[in-house]
Coordinates of C-alpha atoms in Angstrom, one line a residue:
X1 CA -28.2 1.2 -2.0
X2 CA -31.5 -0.7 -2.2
X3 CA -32.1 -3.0 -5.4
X4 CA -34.2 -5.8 -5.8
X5 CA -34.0 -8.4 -8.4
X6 CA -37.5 -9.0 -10.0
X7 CA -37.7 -11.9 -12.8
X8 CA -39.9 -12.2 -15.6
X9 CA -40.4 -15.3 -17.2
X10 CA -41.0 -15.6 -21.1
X11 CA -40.2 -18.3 -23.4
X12 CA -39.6 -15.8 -26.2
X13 CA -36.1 -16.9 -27.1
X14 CA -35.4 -13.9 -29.5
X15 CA -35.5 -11.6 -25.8
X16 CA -32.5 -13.5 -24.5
X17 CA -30.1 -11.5 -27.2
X18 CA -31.6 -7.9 -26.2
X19 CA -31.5 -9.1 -22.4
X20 CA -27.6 -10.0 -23.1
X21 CA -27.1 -6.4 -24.3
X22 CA -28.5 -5.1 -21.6
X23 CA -27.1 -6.9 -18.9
X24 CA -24.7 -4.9 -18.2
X25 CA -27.4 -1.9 -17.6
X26 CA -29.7 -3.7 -15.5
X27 CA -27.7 -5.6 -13.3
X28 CA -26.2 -2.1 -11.7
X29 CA -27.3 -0.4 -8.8
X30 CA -26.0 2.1 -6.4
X31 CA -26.6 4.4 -3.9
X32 CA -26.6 7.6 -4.3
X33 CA -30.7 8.5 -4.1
X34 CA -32.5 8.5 -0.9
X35 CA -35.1 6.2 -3.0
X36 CA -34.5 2.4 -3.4
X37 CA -34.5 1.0 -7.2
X38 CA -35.7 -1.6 -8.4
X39 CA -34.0 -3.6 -11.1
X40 CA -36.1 -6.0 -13.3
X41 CA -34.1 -8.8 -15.4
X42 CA -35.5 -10.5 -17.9
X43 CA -34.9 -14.7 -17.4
X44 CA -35.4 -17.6 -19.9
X45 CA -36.6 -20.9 -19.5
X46 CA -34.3 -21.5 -17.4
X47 CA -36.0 -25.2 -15.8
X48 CA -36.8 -24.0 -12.5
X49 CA -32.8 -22.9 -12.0
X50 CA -33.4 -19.5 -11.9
X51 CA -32.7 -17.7 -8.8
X52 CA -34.5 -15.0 -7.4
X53 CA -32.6 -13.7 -3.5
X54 CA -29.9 -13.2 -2.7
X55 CA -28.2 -12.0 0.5
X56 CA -25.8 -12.0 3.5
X57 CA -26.6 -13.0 7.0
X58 CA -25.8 -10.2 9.6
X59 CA -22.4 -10.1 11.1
X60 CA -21.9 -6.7 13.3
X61 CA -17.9 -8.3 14.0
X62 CA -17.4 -8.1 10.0
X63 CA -19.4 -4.8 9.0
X64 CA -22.5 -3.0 10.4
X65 CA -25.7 -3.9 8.9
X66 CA -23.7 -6.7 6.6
X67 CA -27.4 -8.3 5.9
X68 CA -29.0 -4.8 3.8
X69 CA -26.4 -5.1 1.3
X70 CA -28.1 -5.8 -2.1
X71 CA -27.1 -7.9 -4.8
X72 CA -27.6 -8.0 -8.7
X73 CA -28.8 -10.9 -9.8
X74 CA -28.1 -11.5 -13.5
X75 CA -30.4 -14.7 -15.2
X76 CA -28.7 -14.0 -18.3
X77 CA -24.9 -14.3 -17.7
X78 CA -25.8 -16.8 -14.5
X79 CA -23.7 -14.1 -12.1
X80 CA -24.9 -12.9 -8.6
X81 CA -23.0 -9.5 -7.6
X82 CA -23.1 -6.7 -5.3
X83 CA -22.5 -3.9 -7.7
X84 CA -21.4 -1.3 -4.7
X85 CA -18.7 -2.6 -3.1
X86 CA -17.8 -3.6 0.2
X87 CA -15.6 -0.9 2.5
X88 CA -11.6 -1.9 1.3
X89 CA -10.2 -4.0 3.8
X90 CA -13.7 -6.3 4.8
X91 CA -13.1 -9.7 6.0
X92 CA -14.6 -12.2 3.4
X93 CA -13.8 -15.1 4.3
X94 CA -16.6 -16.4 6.3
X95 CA -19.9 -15.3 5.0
X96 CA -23.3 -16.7 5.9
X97 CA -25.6 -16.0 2.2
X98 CA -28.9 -16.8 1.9
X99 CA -30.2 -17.7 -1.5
X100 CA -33.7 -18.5 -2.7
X101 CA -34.4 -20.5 -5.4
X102 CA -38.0 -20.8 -5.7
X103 CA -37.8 -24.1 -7.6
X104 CA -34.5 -25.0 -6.6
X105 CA -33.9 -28.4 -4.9
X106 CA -30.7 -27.8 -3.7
X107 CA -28.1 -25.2 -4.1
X108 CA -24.6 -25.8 -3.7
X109 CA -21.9 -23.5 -2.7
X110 CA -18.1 -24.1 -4.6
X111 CA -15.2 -22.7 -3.1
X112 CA -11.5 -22.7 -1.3
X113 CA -11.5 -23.8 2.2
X114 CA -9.8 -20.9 4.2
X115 CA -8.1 -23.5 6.5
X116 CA -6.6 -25.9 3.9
X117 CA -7.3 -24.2 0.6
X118 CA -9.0 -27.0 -1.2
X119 CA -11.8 -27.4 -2.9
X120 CA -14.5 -27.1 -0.6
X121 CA -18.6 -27.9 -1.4
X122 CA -21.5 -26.6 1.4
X123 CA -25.2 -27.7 0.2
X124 CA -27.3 -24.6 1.9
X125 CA -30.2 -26.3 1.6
X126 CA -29.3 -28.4 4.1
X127 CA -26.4 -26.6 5.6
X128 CA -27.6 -22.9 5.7
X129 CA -25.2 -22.2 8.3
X130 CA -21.8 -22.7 7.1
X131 CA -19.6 -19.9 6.3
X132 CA -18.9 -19.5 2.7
X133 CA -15.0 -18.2 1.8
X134 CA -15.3 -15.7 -0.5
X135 CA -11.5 -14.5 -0.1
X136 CA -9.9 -16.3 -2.5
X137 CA -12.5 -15.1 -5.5
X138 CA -15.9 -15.9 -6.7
X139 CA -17.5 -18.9 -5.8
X140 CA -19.4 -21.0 -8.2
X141 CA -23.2 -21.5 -7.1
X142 CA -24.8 -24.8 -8.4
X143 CA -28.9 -24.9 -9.0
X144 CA -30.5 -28.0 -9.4
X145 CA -34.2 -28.2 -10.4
X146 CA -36.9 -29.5 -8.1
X147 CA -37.1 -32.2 -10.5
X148 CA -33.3 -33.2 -11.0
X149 CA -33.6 -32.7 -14.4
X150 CA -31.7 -29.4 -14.9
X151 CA -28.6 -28.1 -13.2
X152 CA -27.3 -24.4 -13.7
X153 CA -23.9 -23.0 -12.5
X154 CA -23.6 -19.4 -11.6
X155 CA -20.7 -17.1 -10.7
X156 CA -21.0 -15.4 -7.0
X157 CA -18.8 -12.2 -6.9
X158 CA -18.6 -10.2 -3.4
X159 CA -16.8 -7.5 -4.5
X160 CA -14.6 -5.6 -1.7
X161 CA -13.4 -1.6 -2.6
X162 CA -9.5 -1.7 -3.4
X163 CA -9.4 2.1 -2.4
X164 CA -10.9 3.3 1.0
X165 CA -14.2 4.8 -0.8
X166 CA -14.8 8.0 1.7
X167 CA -11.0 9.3 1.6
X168 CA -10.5 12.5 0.7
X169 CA -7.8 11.9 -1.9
X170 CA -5.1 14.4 -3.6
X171 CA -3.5 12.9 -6.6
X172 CA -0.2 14.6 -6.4
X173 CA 1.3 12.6 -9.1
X174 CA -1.1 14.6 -11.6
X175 CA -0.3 18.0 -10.1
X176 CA -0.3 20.9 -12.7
X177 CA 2.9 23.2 -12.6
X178 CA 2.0 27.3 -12.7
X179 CA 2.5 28.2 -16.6
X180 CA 5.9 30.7 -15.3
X181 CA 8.6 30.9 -12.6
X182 CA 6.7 32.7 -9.7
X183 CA 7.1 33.7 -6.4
X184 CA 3.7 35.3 -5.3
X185 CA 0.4 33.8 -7.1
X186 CA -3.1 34.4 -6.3
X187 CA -6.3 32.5 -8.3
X188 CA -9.6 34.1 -8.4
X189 CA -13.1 32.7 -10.3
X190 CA -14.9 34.8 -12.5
X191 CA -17.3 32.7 -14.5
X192 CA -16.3 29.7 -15.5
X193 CA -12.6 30.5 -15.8
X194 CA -10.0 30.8 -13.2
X195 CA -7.8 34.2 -13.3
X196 CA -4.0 33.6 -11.7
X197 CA -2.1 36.5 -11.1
X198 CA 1.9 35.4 -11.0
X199 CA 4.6 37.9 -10.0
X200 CA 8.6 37.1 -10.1
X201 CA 8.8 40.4 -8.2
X202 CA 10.1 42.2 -11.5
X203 CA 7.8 40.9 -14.0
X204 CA 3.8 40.3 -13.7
X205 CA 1.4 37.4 -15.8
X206 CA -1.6 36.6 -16.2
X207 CA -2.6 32.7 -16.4
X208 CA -6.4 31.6 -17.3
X209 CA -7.8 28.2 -17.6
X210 CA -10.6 26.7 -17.5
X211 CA -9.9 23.6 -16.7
X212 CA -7.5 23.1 -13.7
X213 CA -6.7 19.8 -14.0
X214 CA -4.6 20.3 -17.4
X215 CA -1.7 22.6 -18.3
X216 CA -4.3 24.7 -20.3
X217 CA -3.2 28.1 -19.6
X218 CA -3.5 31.0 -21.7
X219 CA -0.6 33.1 -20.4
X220 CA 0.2 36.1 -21.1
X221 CA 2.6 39.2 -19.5
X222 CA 0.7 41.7 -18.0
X223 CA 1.3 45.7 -16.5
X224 CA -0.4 45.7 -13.1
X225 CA -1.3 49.3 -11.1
X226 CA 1.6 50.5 -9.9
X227 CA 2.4 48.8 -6.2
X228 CA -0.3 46.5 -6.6
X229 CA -0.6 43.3 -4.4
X230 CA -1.7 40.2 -6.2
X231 CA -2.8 38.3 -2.7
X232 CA -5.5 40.9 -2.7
X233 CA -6.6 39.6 -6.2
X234 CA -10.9 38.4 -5.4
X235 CA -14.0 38.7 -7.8
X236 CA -17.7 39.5 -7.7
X237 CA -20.1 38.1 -10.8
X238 CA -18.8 40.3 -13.0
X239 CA -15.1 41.4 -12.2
X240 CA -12.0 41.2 -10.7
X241 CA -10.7 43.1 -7.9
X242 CA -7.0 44.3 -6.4
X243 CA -5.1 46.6 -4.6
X244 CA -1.7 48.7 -4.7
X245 CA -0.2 48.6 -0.9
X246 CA -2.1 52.1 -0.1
X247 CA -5.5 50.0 -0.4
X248 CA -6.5 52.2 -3.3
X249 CA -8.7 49.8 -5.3
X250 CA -8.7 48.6 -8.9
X251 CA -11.2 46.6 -11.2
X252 CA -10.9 44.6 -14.4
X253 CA -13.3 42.4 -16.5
X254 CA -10.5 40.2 -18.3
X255 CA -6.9 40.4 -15.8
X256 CA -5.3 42.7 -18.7
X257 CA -6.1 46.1 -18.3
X258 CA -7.4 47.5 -14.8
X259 CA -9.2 51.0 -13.9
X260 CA -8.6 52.5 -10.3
X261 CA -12.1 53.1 -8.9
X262 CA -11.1 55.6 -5.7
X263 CA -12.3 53.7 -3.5
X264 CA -10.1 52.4 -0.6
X265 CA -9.9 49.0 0.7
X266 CA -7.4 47.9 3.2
X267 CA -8.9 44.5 3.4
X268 CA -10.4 42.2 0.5
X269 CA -12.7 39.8 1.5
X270 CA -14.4 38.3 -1.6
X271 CA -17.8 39.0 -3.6
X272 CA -21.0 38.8 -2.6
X273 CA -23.3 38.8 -6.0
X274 CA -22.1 41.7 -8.1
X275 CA -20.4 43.6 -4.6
X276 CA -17.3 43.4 -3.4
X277 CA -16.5 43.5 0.4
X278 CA -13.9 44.2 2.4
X279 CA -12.7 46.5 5.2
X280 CA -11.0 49.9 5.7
X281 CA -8.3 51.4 7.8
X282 CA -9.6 55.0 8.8
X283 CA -7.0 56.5 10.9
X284 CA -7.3 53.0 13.0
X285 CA -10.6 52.1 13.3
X286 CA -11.5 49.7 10.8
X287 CA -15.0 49.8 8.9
X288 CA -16.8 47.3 7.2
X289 CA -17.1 48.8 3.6
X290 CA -18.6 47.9 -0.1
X291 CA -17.7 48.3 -3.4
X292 CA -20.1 49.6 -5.4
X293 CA -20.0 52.0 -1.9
X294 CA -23.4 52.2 -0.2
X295 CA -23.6 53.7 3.7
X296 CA -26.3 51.5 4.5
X297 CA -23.6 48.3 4.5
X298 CA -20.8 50.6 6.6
X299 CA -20.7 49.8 10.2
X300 CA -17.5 50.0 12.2
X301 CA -16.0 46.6 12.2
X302 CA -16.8 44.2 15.4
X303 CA -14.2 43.4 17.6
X304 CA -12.7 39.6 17.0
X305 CA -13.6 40.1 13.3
X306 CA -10.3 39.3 10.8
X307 CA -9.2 42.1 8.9
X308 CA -6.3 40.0 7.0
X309 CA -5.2 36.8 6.1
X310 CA -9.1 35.1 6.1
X311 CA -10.0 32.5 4.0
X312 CA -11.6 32.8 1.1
X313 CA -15.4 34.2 1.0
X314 CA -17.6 31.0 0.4
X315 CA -21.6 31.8 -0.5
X316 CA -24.6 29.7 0.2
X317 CA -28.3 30.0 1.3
X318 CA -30.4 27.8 3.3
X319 CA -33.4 27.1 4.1
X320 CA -34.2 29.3 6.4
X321 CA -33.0 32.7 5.0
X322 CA -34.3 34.9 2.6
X323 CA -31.0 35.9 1.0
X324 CA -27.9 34.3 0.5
X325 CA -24.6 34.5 3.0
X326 CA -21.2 35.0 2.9
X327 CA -19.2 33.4 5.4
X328 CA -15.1 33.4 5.9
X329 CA -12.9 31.6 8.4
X330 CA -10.0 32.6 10.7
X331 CA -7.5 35.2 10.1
X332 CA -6.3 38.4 12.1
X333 CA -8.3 41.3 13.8
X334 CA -7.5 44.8 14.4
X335 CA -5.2 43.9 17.7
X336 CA -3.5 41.5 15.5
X337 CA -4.5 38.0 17.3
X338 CA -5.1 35.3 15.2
X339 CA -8.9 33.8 15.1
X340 CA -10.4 30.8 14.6
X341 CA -14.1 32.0 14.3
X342 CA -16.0 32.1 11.0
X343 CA -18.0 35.2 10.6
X344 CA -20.8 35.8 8.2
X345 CA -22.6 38.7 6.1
X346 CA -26.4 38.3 5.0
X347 CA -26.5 41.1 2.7
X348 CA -26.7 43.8 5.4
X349 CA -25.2 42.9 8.4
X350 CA -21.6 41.4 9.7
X351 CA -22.1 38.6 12.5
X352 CA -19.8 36.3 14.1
X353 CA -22.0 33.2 13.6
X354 CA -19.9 30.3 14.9
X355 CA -20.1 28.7 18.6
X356 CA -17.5 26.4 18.2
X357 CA -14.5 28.0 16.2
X358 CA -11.1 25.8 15.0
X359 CA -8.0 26.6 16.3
X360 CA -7.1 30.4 15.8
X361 CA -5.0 30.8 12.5
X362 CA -4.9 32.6 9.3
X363 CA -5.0 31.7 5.6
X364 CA -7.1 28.8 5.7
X365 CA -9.0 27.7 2.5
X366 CA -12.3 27.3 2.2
X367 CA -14.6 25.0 0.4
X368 CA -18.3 24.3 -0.2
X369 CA -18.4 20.2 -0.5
X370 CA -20.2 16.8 0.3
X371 CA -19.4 14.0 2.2
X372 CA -20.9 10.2 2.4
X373 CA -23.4 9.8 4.9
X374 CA -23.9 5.7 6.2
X375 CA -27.4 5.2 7.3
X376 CA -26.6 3.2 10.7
X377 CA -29.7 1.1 9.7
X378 CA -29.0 -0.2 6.5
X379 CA -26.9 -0.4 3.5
X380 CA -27.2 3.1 2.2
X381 CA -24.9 5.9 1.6
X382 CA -26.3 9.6 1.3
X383 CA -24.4 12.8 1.3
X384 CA -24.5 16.1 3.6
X385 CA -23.6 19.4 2.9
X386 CA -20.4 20.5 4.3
X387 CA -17.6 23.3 4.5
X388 CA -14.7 22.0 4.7
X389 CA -11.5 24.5 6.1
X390 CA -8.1 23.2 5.1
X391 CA -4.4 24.6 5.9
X392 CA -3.5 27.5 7.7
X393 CA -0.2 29.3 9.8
X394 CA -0.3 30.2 13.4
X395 CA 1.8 31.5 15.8
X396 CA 2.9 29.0 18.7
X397 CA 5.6 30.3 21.4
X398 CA 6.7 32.8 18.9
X399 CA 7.1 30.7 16.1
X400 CA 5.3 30.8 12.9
X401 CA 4.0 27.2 12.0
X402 CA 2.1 26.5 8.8
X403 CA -0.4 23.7 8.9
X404 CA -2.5 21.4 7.1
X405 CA -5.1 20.2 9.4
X406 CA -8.7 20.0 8.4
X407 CA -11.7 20.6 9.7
X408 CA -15.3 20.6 8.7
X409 CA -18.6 22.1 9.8
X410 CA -21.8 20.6 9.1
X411 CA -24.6 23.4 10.2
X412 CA -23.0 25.9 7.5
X413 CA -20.1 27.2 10.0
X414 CA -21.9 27.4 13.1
X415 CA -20.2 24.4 14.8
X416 CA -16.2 23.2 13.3
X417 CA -14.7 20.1 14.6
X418 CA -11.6 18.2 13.1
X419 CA -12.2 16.2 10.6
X420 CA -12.7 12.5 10.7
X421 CA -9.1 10.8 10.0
X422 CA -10.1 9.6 6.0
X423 CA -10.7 13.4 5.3
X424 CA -7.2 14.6 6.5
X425 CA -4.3 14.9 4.5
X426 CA -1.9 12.4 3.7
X427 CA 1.3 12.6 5.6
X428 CA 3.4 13.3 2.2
X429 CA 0.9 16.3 1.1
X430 CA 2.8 19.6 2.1
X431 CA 1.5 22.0 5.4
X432 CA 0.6 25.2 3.7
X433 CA -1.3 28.3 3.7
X434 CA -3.0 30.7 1.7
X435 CA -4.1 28.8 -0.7
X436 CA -6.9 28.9 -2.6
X437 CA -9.5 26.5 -3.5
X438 CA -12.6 25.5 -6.0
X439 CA -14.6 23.0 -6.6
X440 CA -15.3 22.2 -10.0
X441 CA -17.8 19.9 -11.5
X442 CA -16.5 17.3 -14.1
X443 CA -18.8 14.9 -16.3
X444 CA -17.8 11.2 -15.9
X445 CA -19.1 8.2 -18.5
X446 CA -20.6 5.4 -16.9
X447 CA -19.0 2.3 -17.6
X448 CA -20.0 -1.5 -18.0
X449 CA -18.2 -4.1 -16.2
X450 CA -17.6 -7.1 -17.7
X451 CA -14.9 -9.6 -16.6
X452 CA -13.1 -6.9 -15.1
X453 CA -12.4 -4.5 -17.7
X454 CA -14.7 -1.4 -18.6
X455 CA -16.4 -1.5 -21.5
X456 CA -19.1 1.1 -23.3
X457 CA -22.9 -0.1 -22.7
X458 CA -23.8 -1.1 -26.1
X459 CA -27.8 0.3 -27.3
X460 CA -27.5 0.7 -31.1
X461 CA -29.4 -1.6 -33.0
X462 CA -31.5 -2.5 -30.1
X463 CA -35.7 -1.6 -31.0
X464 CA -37.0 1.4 -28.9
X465 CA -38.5 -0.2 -26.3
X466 CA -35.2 -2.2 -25.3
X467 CA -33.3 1.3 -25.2
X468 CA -31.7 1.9 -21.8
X469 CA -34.4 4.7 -21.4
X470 CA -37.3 2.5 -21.6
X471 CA -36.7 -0.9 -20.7
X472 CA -36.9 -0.5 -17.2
X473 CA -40.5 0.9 -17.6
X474 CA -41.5 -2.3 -20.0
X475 CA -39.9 -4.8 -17.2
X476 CA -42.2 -2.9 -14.0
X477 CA -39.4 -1.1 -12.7
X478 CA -39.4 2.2 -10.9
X479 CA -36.0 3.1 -12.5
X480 CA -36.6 5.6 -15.2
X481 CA -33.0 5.0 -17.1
X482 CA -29.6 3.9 -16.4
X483 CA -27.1 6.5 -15.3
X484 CA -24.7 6.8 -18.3
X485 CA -23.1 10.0 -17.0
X486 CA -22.4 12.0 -13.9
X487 CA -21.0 15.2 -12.2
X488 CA -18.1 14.6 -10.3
X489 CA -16.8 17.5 -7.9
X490 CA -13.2 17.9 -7.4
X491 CA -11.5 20.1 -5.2
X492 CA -8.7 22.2 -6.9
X493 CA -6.0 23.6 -4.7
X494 CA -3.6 26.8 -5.7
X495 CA -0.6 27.3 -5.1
X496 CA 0.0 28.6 -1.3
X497 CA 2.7 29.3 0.8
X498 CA 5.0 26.1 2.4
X499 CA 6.8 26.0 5.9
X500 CA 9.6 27.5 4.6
X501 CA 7.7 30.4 3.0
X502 CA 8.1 29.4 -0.7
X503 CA 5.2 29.7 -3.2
X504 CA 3.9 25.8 -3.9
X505 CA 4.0 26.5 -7.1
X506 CA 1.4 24.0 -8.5
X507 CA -2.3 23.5 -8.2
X508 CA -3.3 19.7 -7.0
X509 CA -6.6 17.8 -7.4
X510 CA -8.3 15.9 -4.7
X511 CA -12.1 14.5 -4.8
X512 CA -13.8 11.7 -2.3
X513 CA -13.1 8.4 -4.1
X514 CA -17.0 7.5 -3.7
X515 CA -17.9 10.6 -6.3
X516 CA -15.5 8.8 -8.5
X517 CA -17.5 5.8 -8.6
X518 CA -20.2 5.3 -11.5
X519 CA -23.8 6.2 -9.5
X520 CA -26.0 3.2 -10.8
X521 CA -29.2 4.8 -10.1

């Protein structure tokens, strides 16, 4: 986050009512652009009182590079604030600020003595050293003009996280229960709607939402192919796909009514654009295989390569190819050993693309995401791409043992690692595996703080220029407009298999808590 406070002086006094409107827009900043902001406020005649730096000395005991975070300096409300908060658990209680008044005599520095707990006064001007407590609240900063004729009090606020900001975090309390009593379950996206097969192993249904994160469902009994197998249940743009326990494969636009296409498919792995691909047993050898069929995309299928229990089949495209890839992770090969190896198709070709696998396993979700990126220079938190591979079962001594480790890969499944400790489950969250998993965008409103309750940023009545899309252009400012809204992602988890072989028979949320918070610019 980079934002620095610019002041205008004007002796218009009619300004100071628009400015008090606005302050709530203004005085926000955050940090999700690789470009700083800068944020102009709009100050009265305030007789040389008006303040116009301030920061934190450097501290690498308390928090790396302590001294680049920036603070929101409000002329308006007399408030001084760091509107991204400090990581939860930060040690304020002895912080060296520097503050520059550029007509300022003296500034003084109100607070509770961490020692004794009473009121305690530093004068910075000639005590710039002393450690200011800011532990027991905000501090009260007093101005005083060059000339001793004006004094002007203003509240400092050093706001700390109360949630760990990069934690991956599943709200279980909100879980969504399946729509019906089930036993099997398998999700698939086509669209924007999400297609859940349920089976009670006499009766079939069909469950479609929209929107995971209520009980939404449109639910409804359904005849499936005879023998068919819901966990083979996958989509391409623009259909669904499943199996009977032959392999014999069978489409469907809406869930409801489904066509056999003759074509066999042993093994489902997922679309790719408007094909479906999988593999087939022929007489034991396997072969890589398509639906629409084409014999340029059959090959015999590589040795190592899963042909059950992979994850899900996750697209993407980078920078450096010319069409777009699949790529799966873990599962089980033709001589029935588990893998931990993610494997990729470009459109042609199968490859195994990863030189660092995870620990072999099957059923593993898998999930395009983000995660917060620190600059080890500065204040500043950007975001890298990531797939992030959750869950799991695995055979150890003979024994089947579901999991829920994660891991992540950064170069797009090349190299996996465990992931760091604040992106691992929590130790309530239940080992599972073959689950399924999207990631959804959801709009969030920005919000204005104020005394520690969210309010809506008030703009009617104010004239054109003073709207929250134009102010910052009449003040000199490189911000374009105040961030009123935002697209959260959140992680949605399906159902899935627990240690004791049971269907988890909900579908739970999780999201970073950083994408939670309101971007500022």
């Amino acid at each position: 986050m980079a934002v620095h406070a610019h002041c205008i002086m004007t002796k218009r006094f009619p300004i100071y009512l628009i400015a008090t409107l606005l302050a709530a827009c203004l005085t926000v900043s955050s940090c999700n652009d690789e470009n700083a902001a800068e944020i102009a406020y709009i100050e009265g005649d305030y007789y040389n009182t008006g303040i116009t730096a301030f920061s934190l000395g450097s501290n690498e005991k308390i928090l790396r590079s302590l001294d680049s975070v920036f603070f929101s300096i409000d002329l308006v409300k007399a408030e001084v604030f760091n509107a991204d908060s400090l990581p939860k658990g930060t040690d304020v209680s002895r912080m060296i600020v520097n503050v520059t008044g550029a007509a300022a005599k003296s500034i003084e520095l109100s607070f509770k003595s961490r020692f004794t707990g009473n009121d305690t006064v530093v004068n910075l001007t000639e005590n710039p050293s002393d450690s200011i407590n800011f532990a027991a609240g905000p501090v009260k900063m007093t101005v005083t003009s060059y000339n001793e004729q004006a004094k002007r009090d203003y509240t400092v606020k050093l706001n700390v996280h109360t949630v760990d900001a990069d934690t991956l975090y599943w709200d279980q309390l909100k879980k969504v229960k399946f729509p019906v009593e089930a036993n099997a379950q398998r999700t698939a996206m086509l669209g924007e709607k999400l297609y859940t097969l349920l089976t009670d192993g006499s009766k079939n249904y069909l469950a479609v939402t929209s929107n995971p994160e209520s009980a939404s469902w449109t639910t409804a009994e359904v005849t499936l192919p005879a023998g068919a197998n819901i966990n083979t249940l996958a989509s391409t743009d623009n259909a669904l796909f499943l199996t009977d326990n032959t392999g014999l494969l069978y489409t469907s636009t809406d869930g409801k009514t489904w066509t056999s296409t003759s074509a066999i498919m042993n093994c489902v792995y997922g679309g790719y654009g408007d094909i479906l691909l999988g593999a087939r047993n022929d007489n034991g050898t396997w072969i890589h295989t398509t639906y629409p069929a084409s014999s340029a995309r059959t090959s015999a299928v590589p040795a190592g390569c899963p042909v059950s229990g992979t994850s899900q089949l996750v697209m993407y495209q980078t920078k450096w190819s010319t069409k777009p890839m699949a790529i799966m992770i873990g599962g089980v090969d033709a001589t029935g050993s588990y893998t931990g190896e993610s494997w990729a198709y470009d459109g042609e070709i199968w490859s195994r693309i990863s030189t660092t696998g995870i620990d072999a396993r099957a059923g593993m979700a898998l999930i395009p995401y983000s995660t917060p990126r620190i600059a080890s220079n500065s204040w500043r938190v950007t975001y890298q791409s990531a797939l992030i591979a959750m869950g799991g079962i695995y055979s150890k001594d003979g024994t089947m043992v579901t999991a829920k480790q994660v891991y992540i890969s950064y170069d797009f499944g090349i190299t996996w690692k465990d992931a760091d400790t604040y992106l691992q489950f929590p130790s309530d969250f239940p080992a599972f595996s073959s689950a399924q998993a999207f990631v959804k965008d959801y709009t969030l409103t920005s919000r204005a703080m104020s005394d520690g309750a969210w309010t809506d940023i008030p703009t009617a009545g104010l004239p054109a220029w003073a709207t929250p899309v134009n102010i910052a252009a009449q003040a000199g400012s490189r911000v374009s407009k105040p961030v009123t809204s935002w697209e959260c992602p959140y992680i949605f988890l399906f159902g899935g298999y627990g240690a004791d072989g049971n269907l988890i028979p909900y579908v739970t949320r999780g999201v970073i808590n950083r994408f939670t918070f309101q971007p500022l610019y």
